[in-house]
CSV table of N, CA, C and O in Angstrom, one decimal:
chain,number,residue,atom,x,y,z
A,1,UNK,N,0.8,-1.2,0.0
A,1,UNK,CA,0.0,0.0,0.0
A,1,UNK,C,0.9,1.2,0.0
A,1,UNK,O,2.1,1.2,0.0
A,2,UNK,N,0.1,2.4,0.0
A,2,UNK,CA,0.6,3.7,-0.2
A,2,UNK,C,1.3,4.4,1.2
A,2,UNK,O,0.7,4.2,2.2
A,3,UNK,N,1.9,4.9,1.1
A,3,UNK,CA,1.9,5.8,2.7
A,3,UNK,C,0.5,6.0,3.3
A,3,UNK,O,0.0,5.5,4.3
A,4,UNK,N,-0.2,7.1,2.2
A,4,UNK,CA,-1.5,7.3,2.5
A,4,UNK,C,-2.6,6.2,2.6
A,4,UNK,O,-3.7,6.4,3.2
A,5,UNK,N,-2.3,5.2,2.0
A,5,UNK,CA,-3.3,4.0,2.4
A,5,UNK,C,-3.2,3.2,3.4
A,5,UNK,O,-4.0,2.4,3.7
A,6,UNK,N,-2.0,3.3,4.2
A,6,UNK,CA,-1.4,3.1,5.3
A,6,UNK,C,-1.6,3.7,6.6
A,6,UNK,O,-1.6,3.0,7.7
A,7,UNK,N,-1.7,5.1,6.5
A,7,UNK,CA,-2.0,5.5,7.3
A,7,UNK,C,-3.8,5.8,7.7
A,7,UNK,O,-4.3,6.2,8.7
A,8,UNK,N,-4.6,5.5,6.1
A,8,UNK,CA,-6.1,5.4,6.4
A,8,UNK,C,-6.2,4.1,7.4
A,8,UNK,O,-7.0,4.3,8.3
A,9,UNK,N,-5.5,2.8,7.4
A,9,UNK,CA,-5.8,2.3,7.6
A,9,UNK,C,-5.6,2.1,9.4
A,9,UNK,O,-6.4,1.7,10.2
A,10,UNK,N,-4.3,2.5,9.4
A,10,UNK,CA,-4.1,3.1,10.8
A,10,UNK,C,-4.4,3.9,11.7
A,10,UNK,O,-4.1,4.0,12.9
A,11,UNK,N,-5.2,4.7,10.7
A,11,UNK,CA,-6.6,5.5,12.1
A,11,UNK,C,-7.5,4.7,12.3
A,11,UNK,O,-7.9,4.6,13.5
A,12,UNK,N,-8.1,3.8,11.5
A,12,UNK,CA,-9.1,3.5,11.6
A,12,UNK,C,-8.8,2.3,13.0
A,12,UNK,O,-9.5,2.2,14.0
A,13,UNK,N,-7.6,1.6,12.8
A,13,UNK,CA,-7.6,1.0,14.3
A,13,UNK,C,-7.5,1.7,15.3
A,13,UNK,O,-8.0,1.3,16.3
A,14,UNK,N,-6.9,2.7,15.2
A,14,UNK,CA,-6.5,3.9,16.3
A,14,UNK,C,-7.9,4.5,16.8
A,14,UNK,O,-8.0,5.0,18.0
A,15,UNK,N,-8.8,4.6,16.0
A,15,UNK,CA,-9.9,5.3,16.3
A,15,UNK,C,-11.0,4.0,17.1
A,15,UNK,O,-12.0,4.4,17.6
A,16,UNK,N,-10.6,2.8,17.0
A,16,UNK,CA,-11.5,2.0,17.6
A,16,UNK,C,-10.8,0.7,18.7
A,16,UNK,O,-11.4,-0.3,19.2
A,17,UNK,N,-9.4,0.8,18.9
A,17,UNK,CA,-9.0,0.2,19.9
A,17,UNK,C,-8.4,1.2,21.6
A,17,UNK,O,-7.5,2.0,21.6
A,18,UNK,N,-8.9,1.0,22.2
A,18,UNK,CA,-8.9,2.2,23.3
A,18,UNK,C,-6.9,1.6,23.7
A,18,UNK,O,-6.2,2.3,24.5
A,19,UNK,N,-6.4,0.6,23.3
A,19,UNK,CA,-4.8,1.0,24.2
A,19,UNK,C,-4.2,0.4,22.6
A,19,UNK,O,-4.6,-0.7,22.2
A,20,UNK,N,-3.4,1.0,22.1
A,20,UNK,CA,-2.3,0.6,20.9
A,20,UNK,C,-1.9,-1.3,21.1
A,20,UNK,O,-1.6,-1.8,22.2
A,21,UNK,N,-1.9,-2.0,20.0
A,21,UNK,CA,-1.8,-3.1,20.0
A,21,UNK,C,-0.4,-3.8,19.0
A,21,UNK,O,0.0,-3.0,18.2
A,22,UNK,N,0.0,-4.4,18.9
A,22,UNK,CA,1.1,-5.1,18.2
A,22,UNK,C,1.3,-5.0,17.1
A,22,UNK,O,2.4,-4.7,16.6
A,23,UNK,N,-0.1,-5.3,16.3
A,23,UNK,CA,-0.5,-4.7,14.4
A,23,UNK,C,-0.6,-3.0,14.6
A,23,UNK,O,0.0,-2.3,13.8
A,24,UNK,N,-1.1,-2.5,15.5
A,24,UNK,CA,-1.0,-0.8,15.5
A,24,UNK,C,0.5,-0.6,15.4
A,24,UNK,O,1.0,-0.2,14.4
A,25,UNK,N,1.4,-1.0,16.6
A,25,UNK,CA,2.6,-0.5,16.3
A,25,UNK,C,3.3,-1.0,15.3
A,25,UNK,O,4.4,-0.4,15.1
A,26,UNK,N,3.2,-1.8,14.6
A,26,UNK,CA,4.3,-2.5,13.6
A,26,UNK,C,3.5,-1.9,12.5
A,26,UNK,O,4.0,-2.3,11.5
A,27,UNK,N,2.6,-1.2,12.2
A,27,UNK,CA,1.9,-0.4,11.1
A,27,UNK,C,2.7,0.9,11.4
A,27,UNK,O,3.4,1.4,10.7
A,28,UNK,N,2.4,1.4,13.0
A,28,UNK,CA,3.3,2.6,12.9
A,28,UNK,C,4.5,2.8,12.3
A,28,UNK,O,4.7,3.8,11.6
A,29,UNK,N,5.3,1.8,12.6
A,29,UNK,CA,6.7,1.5,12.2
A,29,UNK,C,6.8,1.8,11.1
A,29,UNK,O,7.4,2.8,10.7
A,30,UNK,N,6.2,1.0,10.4
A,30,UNK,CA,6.2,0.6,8.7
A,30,UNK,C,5.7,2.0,8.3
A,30,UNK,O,6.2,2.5,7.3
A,31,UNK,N,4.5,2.7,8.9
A,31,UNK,CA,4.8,4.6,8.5
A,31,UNK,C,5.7,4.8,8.6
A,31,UNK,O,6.2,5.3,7.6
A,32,UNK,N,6.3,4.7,9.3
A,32,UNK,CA,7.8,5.8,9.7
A,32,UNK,C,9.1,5.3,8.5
A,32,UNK,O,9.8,5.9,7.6
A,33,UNK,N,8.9,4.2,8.8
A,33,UNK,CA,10.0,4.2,7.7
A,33,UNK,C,9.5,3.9,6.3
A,33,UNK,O,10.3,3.5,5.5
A,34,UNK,N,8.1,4.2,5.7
A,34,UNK,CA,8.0,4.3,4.4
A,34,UNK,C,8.3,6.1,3.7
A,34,UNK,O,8.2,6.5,2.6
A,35,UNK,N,8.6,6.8,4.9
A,35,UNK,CA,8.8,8.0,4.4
A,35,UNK,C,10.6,8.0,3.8
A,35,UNK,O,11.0,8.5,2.7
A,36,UNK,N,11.4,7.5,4.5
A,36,UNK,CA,12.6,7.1,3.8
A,36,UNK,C,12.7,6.0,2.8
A,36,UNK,O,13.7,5.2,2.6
A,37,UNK,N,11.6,6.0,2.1
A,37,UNK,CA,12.1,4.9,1.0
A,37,UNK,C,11.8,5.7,-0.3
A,37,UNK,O,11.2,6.7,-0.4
A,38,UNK,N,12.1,5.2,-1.0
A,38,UNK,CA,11.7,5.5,-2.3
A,38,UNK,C,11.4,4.6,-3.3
A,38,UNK,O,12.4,4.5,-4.1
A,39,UNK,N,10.3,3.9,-3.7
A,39,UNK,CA,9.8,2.9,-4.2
A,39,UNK,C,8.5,3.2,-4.5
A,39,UNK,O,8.0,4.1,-3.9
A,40,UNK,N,7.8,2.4,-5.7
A,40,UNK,CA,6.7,2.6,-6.7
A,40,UNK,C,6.2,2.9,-5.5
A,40,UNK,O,6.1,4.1,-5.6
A,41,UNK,N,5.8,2.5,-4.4
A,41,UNK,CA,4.7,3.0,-3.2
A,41,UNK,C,4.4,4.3,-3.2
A,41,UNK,O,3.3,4.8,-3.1
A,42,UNK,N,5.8,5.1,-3.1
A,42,UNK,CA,5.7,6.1,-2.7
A,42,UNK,C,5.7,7.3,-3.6
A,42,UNK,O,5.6,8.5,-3.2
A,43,UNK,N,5.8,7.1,-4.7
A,43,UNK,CA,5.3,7.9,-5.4
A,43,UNK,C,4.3,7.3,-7.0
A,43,UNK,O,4.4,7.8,-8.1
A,44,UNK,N,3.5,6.1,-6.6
A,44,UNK,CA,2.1,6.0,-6.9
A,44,UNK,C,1.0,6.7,-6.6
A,44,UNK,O,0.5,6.7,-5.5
A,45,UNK,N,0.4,7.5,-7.9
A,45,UNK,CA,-0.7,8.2,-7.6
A,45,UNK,C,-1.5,7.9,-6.7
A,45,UNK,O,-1.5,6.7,-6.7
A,46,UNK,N,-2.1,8.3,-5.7
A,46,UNK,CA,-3.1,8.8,-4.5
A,46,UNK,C,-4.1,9.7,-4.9
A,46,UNK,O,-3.8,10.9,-4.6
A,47,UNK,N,-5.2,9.5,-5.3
A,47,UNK,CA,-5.8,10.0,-5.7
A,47,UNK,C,-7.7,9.8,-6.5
A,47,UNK,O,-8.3,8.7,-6.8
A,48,UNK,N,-8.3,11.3,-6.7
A,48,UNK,CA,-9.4,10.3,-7.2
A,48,UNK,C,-8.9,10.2,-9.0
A,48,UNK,O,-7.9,10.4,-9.5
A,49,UNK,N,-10.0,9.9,-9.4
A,49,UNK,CA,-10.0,9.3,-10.8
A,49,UNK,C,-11.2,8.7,-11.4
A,49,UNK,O,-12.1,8.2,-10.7
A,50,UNK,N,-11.0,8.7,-12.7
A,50,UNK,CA,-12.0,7.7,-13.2
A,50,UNK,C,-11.3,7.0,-14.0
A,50,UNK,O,-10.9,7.6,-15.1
A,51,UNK,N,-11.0,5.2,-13.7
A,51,UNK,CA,-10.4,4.2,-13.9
A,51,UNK,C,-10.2,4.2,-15.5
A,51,UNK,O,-11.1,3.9,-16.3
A,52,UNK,N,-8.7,4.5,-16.0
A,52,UNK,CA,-8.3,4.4,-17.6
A,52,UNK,C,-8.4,5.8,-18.0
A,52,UNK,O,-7.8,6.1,-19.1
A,53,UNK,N,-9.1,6.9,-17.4
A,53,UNK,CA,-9.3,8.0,-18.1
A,53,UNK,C,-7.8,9.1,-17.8
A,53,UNK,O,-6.8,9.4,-18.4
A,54,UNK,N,-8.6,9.3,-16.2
A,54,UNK,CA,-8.3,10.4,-15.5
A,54,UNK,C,-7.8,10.3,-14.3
A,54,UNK,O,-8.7,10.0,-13.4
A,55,UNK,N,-6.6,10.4,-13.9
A,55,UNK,CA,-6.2,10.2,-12.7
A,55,UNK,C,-5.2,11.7,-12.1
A,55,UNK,O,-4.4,12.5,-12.7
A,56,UNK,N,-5.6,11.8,-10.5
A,56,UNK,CA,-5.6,12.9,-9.7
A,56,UNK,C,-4.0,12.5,-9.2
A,56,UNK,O,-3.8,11.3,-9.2
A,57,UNK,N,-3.3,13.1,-9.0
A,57,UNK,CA,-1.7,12.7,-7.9
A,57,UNK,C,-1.7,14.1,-6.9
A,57,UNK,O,-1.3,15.2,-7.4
A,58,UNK,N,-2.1,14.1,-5.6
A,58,UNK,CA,-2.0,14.7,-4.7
A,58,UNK,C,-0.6,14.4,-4.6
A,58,UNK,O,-0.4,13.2,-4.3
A,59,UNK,N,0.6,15.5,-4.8
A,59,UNK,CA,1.8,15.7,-3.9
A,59,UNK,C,1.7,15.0,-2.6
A,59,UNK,O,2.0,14.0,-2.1
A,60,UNK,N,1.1,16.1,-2.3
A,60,UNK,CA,1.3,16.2,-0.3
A,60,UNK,C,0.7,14.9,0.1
A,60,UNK,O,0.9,14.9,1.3
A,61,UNK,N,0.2,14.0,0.0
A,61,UNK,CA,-0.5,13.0,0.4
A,61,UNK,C,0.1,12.1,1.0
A,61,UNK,O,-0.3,11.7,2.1
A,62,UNK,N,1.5,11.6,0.3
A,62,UNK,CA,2.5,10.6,1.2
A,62,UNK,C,2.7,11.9,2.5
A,62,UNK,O,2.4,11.3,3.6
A,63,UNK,N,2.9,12.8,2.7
A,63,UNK,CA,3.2,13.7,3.8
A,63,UNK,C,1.9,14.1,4.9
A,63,UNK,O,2.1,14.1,6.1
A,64,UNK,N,1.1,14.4,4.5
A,64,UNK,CA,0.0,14.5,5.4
A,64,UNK,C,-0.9,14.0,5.6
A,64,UNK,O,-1.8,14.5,6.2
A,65,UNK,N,-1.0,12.5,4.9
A,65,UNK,CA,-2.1,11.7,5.9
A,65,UNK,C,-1.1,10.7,6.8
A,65,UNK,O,-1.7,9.9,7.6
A,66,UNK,N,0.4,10.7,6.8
A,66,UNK,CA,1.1,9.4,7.7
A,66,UNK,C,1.2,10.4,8.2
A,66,UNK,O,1.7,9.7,9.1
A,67,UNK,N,1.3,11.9,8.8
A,67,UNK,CA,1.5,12.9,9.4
A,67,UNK,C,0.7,12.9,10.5
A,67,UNK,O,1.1,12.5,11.6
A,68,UNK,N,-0.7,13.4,10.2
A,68,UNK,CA,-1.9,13.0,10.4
A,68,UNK,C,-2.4,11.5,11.5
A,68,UNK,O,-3.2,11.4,12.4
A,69,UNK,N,-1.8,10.7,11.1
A,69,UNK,CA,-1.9,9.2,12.0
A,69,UNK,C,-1.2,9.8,13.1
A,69,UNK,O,-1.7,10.2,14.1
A,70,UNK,N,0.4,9.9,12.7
A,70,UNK,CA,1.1,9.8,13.7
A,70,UNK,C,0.6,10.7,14.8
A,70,UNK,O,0.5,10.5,16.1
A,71,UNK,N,0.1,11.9,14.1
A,71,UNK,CA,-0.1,12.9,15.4
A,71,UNK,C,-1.2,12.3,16.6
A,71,UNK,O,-1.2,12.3,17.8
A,72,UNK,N,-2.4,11.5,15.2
A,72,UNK,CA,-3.9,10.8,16.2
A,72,UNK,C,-3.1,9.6,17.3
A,72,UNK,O,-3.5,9.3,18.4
A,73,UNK,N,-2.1,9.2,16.6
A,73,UNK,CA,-1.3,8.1,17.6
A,73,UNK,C,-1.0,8.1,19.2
A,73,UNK,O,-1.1,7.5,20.2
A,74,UNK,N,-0.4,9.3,18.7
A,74,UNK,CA,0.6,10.3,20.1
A,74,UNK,C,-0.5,11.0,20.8
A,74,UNK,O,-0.2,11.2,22.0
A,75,UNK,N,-1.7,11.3,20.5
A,75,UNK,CA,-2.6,12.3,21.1
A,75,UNK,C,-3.1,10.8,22.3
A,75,UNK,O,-3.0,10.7,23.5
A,76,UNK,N,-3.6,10.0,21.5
A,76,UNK,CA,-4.5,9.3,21.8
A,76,UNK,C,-3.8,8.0,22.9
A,76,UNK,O,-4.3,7.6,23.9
A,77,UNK,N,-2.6,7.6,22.4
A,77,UNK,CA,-2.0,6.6,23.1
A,77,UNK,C,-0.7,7.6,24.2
A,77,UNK,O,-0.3,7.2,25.3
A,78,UNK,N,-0.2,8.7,23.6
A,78,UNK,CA,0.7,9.4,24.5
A,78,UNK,C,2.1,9.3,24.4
A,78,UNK,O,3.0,9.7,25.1
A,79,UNK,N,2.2,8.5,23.3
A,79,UNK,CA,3.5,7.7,23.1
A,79,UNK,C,4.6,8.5,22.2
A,79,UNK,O,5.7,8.0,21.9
């Protein structure tokens, strides 16, 4: 997955497990260090589209939705 699909995926546990769990942190992880990589992940379109036509590439997207987790992470677990 994408940074950004990574990190959708990681609120959504974050938003429904009340104390961080083993798959939360090893997703964390795996945000943190997909921002040092550089591979098809990370700069594959994110975006909307209509499939074959038209496709959207939000820049900022690897940067502000694992941004975004990390902050809901720290707010919520303290860590």
């Amino acid at each position: 997955s994408t940074p950004s699909q990574t990190a959708w995926a990681l609120d959504a546990l974050i938003a429904v497990h009340p104390q961080p769990t083993a798959a939360l942190d090893k997703g964390i992880c795996r945000l943190i260090d997909s921002v040092k990589e550089d591979k098809w992940t990370t700069v594959y379109p994110t975006g909307a589209g209509l499939p074959g036509y038209f496709y959207s590439h939000y820049h900022s997207y690897k940067y502000i939705w694992p941004l975004l987790t990390l902050s809901h992470y720290k707010l919520k677990y303290g860590s």
